[in-house]
mmCIF file of N, CA and C and ligand atoms in Angstrom:
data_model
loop_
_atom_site.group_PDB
_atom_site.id
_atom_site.type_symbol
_atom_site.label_atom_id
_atom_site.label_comp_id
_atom_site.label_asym_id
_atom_site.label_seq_id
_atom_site.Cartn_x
_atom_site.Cartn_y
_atom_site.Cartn_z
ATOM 1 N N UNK K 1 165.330 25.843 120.979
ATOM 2 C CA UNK K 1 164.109 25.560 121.752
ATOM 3 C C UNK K 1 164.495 25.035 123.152
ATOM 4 N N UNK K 2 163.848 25.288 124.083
ATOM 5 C CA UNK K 2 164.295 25.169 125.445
ATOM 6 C C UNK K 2 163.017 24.285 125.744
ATOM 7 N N UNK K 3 163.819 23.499 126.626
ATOM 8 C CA UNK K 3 163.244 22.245 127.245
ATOM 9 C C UNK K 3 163.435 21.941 128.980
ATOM 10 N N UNK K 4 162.023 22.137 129.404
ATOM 11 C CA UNK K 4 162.011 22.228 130.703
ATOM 12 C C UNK K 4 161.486 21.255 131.157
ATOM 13 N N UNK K 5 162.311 20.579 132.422
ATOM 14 C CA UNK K 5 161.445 18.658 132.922
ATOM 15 C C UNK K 5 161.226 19.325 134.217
ATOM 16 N N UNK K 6 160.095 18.820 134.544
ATOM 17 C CA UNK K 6 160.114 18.981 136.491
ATOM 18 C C UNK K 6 159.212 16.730 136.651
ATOM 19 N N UNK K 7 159.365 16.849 137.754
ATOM 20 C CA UNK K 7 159.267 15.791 138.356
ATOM 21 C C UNK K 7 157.727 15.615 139.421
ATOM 22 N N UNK K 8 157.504 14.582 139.631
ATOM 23 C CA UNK K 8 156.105 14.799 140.803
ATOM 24 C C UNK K 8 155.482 13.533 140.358
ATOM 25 N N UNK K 9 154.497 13.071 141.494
ATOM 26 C CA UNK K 9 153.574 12.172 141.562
ATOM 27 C C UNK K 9 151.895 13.229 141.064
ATOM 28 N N UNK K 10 151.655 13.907 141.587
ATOM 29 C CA UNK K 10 150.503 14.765 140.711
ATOM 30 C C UNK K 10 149.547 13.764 141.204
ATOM 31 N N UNK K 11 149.199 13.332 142.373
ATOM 32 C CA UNK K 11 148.044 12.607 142.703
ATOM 33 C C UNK K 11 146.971 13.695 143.256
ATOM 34 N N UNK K 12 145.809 12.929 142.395
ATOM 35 C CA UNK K 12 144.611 14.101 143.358
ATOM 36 C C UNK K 12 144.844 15.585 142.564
ATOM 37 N N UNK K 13 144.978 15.344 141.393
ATOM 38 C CA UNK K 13 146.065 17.129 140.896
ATOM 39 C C UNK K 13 144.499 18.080 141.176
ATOM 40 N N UNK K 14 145.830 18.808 141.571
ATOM 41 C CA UNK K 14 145.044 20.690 142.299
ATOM 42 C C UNK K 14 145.739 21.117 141.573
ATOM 43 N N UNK K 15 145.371 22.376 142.526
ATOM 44 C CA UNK K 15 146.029 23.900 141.449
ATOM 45 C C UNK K 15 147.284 24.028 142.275
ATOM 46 N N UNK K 16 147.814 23.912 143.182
ATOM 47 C CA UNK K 16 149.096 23.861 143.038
ATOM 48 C C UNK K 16 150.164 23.370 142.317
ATOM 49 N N UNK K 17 149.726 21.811 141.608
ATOM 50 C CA UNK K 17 149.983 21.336 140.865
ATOM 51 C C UNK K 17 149.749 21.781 139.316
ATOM 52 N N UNK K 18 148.746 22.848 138.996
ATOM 53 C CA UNK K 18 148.386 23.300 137.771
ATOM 54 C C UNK K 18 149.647 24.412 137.760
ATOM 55 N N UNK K 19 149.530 25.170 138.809
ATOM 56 C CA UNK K 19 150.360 26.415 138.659
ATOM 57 C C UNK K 19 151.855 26.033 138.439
ATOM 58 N N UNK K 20 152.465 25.082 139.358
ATOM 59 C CA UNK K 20 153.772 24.526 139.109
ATOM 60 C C UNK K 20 154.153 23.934 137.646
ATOM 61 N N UNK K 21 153.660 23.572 137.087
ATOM 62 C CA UNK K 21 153.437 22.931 135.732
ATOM 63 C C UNK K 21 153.161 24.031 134.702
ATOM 64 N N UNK K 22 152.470 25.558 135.249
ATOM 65 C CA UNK K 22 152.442 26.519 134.311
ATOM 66 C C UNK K 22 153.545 27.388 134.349
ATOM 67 N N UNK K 23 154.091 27.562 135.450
ATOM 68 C CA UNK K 23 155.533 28.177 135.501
ATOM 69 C C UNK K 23 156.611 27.769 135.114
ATOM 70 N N UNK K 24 156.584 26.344 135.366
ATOM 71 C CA UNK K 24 157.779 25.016 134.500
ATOM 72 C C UNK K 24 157.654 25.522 132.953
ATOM 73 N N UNK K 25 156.145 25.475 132.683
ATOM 74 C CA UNK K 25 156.318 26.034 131.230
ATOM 75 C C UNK K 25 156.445 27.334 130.478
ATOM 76 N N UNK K 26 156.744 28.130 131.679
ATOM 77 C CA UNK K 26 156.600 29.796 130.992
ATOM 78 C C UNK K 26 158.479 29.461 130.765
ATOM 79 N N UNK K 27 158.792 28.850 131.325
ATOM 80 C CA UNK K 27 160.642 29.294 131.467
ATOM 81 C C UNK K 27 161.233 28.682 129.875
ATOM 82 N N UNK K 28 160.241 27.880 129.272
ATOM 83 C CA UNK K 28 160.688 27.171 127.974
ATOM 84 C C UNK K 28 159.632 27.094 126.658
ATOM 85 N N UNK K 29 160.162 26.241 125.929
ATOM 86 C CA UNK K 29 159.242 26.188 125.043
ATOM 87 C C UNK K 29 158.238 24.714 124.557
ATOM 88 N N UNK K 30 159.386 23.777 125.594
ATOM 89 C CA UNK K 30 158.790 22.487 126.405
ATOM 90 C C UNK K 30 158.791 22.010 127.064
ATOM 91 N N UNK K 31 157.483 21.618 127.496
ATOM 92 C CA UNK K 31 157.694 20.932 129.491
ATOM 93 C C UNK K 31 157.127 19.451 128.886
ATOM 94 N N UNK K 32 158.567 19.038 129.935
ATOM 95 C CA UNK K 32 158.402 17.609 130.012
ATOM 96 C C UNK K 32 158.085 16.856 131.331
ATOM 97 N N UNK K 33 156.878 16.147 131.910
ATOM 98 C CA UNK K 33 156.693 16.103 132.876
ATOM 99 C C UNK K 33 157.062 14.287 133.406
ATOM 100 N N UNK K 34 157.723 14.393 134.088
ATOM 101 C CA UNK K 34 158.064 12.574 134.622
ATOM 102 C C UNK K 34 156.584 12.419 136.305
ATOM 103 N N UNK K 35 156.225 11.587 136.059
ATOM 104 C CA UNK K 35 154.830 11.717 136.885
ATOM 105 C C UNK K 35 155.370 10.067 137.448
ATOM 106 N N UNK K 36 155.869 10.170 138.729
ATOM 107 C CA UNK K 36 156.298 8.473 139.666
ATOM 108 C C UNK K 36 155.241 7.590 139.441
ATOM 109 N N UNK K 37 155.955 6.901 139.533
ATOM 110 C CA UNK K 37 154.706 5.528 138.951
ATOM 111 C C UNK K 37 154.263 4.925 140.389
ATOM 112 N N UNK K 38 153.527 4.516 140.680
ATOM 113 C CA UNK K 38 152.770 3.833 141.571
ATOM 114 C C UNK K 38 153.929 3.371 143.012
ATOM 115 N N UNK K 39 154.638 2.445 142.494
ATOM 116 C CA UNK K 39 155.842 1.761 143.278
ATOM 117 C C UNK K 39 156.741 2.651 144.043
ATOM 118 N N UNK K 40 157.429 3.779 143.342
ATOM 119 C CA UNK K 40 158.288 5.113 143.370
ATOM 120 C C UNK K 40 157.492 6.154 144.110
ATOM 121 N N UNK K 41 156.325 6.177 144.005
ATOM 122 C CA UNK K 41 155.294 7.156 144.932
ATOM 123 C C UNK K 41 155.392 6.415 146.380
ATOM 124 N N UNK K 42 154.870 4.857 146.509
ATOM 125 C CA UNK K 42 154.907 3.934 147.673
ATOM 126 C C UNK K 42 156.083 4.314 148.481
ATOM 127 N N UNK K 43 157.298 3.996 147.831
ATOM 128 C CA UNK K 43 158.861 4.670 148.341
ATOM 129 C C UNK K 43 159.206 5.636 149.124
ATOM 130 N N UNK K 44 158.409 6.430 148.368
ATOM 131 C CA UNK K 44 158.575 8.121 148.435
ATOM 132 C C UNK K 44 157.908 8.894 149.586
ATOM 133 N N UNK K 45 156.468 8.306 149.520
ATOM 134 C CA UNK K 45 155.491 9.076 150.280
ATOM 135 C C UNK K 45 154.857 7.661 151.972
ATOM 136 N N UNK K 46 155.096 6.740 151.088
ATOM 137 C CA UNK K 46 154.544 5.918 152.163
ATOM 138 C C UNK K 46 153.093 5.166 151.711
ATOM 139 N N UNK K 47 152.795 5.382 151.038
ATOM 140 C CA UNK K 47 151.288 5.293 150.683
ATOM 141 C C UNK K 47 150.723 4.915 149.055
ATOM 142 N N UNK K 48 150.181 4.311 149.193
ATOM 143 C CA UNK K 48 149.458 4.038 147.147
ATOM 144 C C UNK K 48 148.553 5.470 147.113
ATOM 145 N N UNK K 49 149.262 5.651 145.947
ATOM 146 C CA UNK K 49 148.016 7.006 145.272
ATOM 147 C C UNK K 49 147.016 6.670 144.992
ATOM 148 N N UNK K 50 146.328 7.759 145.000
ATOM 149 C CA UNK K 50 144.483 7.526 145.059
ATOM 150 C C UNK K 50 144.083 7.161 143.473
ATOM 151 N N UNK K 51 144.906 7.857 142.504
ATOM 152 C CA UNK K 51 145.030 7.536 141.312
ATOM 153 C C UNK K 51 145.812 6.734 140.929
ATOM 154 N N UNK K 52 145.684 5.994 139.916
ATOM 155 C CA UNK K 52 146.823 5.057 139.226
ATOM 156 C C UNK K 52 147.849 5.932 138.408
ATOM 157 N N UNK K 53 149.282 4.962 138.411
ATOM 158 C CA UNK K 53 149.601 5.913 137.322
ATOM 159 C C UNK K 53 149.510 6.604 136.051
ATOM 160 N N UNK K 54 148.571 5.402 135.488
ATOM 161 C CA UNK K 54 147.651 4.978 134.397
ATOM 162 C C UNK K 54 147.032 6.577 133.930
ATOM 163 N N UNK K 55 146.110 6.770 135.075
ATOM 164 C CA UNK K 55 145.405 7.876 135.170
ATOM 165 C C UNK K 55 145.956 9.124 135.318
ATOM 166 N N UNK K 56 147.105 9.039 136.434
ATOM 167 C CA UNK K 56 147.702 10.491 136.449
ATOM 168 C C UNK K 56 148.460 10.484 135.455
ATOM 169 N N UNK K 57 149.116 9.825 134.585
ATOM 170 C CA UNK K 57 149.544 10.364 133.215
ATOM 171 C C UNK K 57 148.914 10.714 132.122
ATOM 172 N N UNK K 58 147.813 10.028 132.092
ATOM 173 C CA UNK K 58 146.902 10.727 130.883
ATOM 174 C C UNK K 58 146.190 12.092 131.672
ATOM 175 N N UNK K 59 146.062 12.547 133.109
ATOM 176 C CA UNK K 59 145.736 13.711 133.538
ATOM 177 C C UNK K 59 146.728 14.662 133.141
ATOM 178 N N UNK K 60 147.958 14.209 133.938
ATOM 179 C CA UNK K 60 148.817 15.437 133.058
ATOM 180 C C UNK K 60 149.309 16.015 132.110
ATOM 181 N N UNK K 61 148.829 14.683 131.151
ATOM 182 C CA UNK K 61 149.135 14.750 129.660
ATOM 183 C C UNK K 61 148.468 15.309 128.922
ATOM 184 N N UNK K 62 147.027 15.676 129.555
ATOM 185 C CA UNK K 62 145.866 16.719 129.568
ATOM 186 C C UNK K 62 145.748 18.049 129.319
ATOM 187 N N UNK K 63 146.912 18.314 129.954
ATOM 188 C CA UNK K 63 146.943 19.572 130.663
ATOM 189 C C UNK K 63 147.781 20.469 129.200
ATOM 190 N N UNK K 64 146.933 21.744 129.193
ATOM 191 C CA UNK K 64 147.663 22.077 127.998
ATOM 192 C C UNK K 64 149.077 22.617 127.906
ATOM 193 N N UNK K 65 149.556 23.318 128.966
ATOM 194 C CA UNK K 65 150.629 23.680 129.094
ATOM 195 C C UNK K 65 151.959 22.486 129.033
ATOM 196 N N UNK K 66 151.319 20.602 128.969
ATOM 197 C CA UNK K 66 152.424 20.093 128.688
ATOM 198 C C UNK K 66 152.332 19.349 127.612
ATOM 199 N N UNK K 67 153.583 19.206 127.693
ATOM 200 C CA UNK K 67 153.610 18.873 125.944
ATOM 201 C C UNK K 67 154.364 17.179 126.165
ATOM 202 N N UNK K 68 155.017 16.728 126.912
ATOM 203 C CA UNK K 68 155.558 15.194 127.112
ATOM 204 C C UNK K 68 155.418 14.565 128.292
ATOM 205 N N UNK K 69 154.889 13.269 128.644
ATOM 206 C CA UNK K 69 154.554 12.653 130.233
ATOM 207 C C UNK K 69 155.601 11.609 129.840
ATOM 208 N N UNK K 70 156.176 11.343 130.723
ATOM 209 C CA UNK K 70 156.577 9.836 130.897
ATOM 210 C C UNK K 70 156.750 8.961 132.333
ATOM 211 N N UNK K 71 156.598 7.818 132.708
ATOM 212 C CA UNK K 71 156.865 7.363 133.713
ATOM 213 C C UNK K 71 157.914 7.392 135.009
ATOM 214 N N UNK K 72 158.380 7.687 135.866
ATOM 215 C CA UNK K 72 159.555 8.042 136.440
ATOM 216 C C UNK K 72 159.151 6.501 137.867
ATOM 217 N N UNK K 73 160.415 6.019 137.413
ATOM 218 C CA UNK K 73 159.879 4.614 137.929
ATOM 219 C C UNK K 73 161.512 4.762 139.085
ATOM 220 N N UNK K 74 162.255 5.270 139.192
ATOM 221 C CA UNK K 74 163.345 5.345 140.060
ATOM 222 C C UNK K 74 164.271 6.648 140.154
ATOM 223 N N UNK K 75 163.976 6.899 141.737
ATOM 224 C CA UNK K 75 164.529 8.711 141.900
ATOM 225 C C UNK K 75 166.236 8.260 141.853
ATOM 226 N N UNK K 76 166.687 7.250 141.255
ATOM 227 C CA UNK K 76 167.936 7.027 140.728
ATOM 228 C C UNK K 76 168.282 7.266 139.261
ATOM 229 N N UNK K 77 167.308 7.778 138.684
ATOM 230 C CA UNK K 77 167.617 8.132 137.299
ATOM 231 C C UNK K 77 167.591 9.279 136.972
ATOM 232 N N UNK K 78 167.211 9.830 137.889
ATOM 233 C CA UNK K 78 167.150 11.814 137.173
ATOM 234 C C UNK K 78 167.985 12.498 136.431
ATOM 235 N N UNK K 79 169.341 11.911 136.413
ATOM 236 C CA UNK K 79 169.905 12.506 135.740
ATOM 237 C C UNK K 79 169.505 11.489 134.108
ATOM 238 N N UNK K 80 169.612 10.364 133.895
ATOM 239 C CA UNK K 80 169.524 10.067 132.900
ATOM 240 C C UNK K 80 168.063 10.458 131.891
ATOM 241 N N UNK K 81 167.269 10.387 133.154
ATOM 242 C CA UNK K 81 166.150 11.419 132.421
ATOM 243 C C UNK K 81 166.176 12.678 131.946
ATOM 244 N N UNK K 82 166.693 13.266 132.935
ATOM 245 C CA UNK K 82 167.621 14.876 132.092
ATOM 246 C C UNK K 82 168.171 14.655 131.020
ATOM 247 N N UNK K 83 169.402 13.853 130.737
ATOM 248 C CA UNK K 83 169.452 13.711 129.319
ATOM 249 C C UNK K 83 169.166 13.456 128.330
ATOM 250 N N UNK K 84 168.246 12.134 128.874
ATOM 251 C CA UNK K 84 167.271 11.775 127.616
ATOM 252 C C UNK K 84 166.495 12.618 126.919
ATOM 253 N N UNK K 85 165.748 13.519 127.813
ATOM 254 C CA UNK K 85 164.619 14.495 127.335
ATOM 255 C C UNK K 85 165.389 15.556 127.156
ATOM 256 N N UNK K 86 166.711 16.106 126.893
ATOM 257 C CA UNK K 86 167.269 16.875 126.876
ATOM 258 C C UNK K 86 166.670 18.375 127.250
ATOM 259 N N UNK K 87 166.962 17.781 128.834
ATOM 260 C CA UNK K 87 167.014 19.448 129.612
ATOM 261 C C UNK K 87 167.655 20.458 129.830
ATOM 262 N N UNK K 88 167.233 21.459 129.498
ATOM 263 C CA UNK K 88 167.517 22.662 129.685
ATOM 264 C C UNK K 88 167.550 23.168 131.239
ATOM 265 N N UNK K 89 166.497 22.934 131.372
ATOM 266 C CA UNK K 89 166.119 23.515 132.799
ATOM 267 C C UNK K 89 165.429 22.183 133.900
ATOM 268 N N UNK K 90 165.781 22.504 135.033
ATOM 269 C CA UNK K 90 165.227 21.398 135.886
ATOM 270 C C UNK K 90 164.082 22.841 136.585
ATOM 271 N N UNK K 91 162.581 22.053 136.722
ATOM 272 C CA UNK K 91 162.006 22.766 137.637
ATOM 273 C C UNK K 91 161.261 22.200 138.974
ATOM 274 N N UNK K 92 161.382 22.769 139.990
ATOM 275 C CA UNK K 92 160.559 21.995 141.150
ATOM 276 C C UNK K 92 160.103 22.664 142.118
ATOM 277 N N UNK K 93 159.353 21.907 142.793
ATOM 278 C CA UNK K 93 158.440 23.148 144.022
ATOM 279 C C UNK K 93 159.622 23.071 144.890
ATOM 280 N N UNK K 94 159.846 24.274 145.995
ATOM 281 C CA UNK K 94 160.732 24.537 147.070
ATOM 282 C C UNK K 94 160.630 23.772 148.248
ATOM 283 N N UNK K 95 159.784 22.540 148.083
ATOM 284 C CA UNK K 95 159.975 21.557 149.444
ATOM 285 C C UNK K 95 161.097 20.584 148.620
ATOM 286 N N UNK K 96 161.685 20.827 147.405
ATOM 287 C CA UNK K 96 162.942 19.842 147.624
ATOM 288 C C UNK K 96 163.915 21.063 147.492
ATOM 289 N N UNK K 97 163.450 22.252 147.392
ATOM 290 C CA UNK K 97 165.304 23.515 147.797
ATOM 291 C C UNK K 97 166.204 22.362 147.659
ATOM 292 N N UNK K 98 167.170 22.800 147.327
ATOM 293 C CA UNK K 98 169.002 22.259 147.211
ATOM 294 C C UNK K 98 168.913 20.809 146.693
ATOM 295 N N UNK K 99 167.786 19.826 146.927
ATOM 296 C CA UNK K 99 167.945 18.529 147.144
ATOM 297 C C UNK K 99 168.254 17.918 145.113
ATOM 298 N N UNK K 100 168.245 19.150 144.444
ATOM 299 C CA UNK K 100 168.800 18.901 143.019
ATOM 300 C C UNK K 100 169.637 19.504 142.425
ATOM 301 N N UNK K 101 170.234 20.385 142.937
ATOM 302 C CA UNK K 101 171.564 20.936 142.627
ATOM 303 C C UNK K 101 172.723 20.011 142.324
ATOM 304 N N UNK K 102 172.942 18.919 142.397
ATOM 305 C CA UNK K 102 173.947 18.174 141.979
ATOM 306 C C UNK K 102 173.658 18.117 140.418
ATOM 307 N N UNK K 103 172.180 18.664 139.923
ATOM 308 C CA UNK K 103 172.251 18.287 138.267
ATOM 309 C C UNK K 103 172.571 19.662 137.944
ATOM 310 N N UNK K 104 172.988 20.521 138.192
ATOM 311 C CA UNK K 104 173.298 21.863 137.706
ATOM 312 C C UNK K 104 174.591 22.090 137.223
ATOM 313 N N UNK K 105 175.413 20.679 136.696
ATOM 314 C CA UNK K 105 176.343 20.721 136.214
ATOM 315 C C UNK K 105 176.041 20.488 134.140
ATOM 316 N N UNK K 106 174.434 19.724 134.181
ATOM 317 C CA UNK K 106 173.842 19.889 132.866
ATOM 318 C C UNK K 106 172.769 20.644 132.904
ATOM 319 N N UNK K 107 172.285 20.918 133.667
ATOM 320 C CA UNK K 107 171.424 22.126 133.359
ATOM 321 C C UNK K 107 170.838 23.245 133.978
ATOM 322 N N UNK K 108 170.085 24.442 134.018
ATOM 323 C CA UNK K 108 169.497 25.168 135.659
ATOM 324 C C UNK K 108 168.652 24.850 136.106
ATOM 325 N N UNK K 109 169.211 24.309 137.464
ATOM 326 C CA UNK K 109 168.116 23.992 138.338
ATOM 327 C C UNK K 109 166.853 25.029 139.135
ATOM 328 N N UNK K 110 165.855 25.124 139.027
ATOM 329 C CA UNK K 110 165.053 26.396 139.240
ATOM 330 C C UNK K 110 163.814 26.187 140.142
ATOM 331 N N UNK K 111 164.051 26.641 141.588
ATOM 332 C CA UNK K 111 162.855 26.359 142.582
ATOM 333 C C UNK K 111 162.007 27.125 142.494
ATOM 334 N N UNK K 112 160.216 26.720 142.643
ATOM 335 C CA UNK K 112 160.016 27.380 142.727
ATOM 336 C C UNK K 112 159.013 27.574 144.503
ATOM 337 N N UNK K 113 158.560 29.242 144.671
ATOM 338 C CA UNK K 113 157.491 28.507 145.903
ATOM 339 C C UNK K 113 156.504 27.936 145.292
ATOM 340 N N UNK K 114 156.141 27.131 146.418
ATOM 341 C CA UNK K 114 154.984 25.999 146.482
ATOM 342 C C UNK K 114 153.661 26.968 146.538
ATOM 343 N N UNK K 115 152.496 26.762 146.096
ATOM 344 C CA UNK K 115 151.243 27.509 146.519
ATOM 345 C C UNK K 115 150.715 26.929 147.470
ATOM 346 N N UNK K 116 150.475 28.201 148.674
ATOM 347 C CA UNK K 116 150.512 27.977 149.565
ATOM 348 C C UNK K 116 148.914 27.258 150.106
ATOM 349 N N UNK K 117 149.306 26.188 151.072
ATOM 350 C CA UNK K 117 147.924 25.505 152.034
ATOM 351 C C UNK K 117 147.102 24.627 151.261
ATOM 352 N N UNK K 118 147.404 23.711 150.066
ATOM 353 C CA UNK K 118 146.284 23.350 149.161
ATOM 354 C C UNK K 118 148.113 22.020 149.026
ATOM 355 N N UNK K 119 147.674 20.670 149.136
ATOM 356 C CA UNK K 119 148.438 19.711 149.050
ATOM 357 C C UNK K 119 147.717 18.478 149.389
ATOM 358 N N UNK K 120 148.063 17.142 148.037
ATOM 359 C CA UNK K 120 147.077 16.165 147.537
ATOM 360 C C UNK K 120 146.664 15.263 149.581
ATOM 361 N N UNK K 121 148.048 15.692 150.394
ATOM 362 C CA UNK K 121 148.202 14.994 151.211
ATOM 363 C C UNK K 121 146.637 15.831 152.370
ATOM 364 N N UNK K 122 146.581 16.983 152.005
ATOM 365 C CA UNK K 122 145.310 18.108 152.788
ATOM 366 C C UNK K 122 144.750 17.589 152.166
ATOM 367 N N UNK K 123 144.182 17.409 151.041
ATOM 368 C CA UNK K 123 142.804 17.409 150.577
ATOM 369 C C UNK K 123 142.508 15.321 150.908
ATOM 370 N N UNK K 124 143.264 14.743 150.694
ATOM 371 C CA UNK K 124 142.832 12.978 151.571
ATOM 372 C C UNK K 124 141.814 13.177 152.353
ATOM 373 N N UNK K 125 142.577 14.156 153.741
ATOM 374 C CA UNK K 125 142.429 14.081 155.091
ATOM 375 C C UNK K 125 141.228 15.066 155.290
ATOM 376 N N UNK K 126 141.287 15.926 154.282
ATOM 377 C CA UNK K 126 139.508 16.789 154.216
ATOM 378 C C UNK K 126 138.525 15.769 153.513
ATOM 379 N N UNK K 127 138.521 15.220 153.081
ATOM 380 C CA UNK K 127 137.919 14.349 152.647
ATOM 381 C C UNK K 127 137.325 13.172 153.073
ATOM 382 N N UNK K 128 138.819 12.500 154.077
ATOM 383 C CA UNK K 128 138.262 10.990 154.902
ATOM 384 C C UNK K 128 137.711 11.978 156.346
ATOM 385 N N UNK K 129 137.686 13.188 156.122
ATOM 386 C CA UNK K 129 137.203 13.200 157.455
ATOM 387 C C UNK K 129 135.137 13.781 157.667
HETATM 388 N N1 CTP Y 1 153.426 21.715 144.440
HETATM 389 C C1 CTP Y 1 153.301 23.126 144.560
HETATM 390 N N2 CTP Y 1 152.370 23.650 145.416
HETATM 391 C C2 CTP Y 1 151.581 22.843 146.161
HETATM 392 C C3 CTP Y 1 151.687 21.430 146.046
HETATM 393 C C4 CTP Y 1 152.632 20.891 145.169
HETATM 394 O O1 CTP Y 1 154.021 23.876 143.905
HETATM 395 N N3 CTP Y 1 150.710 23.412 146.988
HETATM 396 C C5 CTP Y 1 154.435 21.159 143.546
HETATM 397 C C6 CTP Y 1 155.522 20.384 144.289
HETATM 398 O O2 CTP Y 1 156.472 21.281 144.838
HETATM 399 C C7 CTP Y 1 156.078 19.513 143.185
HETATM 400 C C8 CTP Y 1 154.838 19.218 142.312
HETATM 401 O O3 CTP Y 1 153.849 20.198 142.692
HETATM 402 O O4 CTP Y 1 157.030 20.238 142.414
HETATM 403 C C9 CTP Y 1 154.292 17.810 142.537
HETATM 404 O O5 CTP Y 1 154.083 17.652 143.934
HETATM 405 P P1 CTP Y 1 153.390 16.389 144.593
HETATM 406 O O6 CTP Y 1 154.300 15.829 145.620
HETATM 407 O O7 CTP Y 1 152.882 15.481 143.550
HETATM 408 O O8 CTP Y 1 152.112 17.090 145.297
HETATM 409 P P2 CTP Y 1 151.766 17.389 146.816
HETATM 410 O O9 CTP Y 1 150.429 18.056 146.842
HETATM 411 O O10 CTP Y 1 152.903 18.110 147.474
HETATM 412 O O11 CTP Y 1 151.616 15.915 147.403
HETATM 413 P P3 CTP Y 1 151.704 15.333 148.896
HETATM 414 O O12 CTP Y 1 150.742 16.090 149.757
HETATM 415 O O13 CTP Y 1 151.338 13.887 148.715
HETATM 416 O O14 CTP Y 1 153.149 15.486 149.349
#
């Protein structure tokens, strides 16, 4: 059985976020999704999500195509999360290209494109405006 993790904050989830999460899961027979926790998003992006993490994990945990959520509280653990959840496959949208290839020594790393013009950071700014 093949086991596929991809990574993301999933705030505000769209369909870019649906589709990435359905392709993560066509490549296996489980997707495991690590969704940044509140603090790790702050880090990351600059900003508190509009959702809690609270919420975006039981959203993605929703979603039928996945089958495991867990917290991803430091982009210093990826690899130990890879092992834990024993991955097969790493999947991610193509705005991090190359930036995970150092784990392709345990498993394939697999980009994919992003869907295009639809991002949680567009839809804020259509919104506050
Ligand atoms: N993603 C995608 N297509 C989009 C938006 C996101 O494939 N249009 C993918 C990303 O590449 C990533 C995952 O969805 O693998 C989670 O991305 P996330 O950063 O949570 O969403 P964004 O909409 O990119 O958020 P932001 O605008 O805050 O950067």
């Amino acid at each position: 059985m093949k086991t596929v993790l991809t990574f993301g904050t999933f705030d505000v989830l769209h369909v870019g976020h649906l589709r990435v999460l359905e392709r993560a899961a066509a490549l296996g027979e489980r997707l495991v999704v690590g969704v940044s926790s509140d603090e790790l998003n702050m880090q990351k992006k600059g900003r508190s999500p509009v959702f809690s993490q609270a919420e975006r994990l039981q959203l993605v945990a929703a979603l039928s195509c996945v089958d495991v959520v867990f917290l991803e509280e430091s982009l210093d653990l990826k690899r130990d999360y890879l092992l834990r959840y024993g991955a097969d496959i790493l999947a991610m949208g193509d705005d991090w290209k190359g930036r995970f290839d150092e784990f392709s020594d345990i498993c394939n790393v697999v980009y994919f494109e992003r869907t295009p013009a639809v991002s949680t950071t567009a839809i804020i700014e259509k919104i506050r405006l």
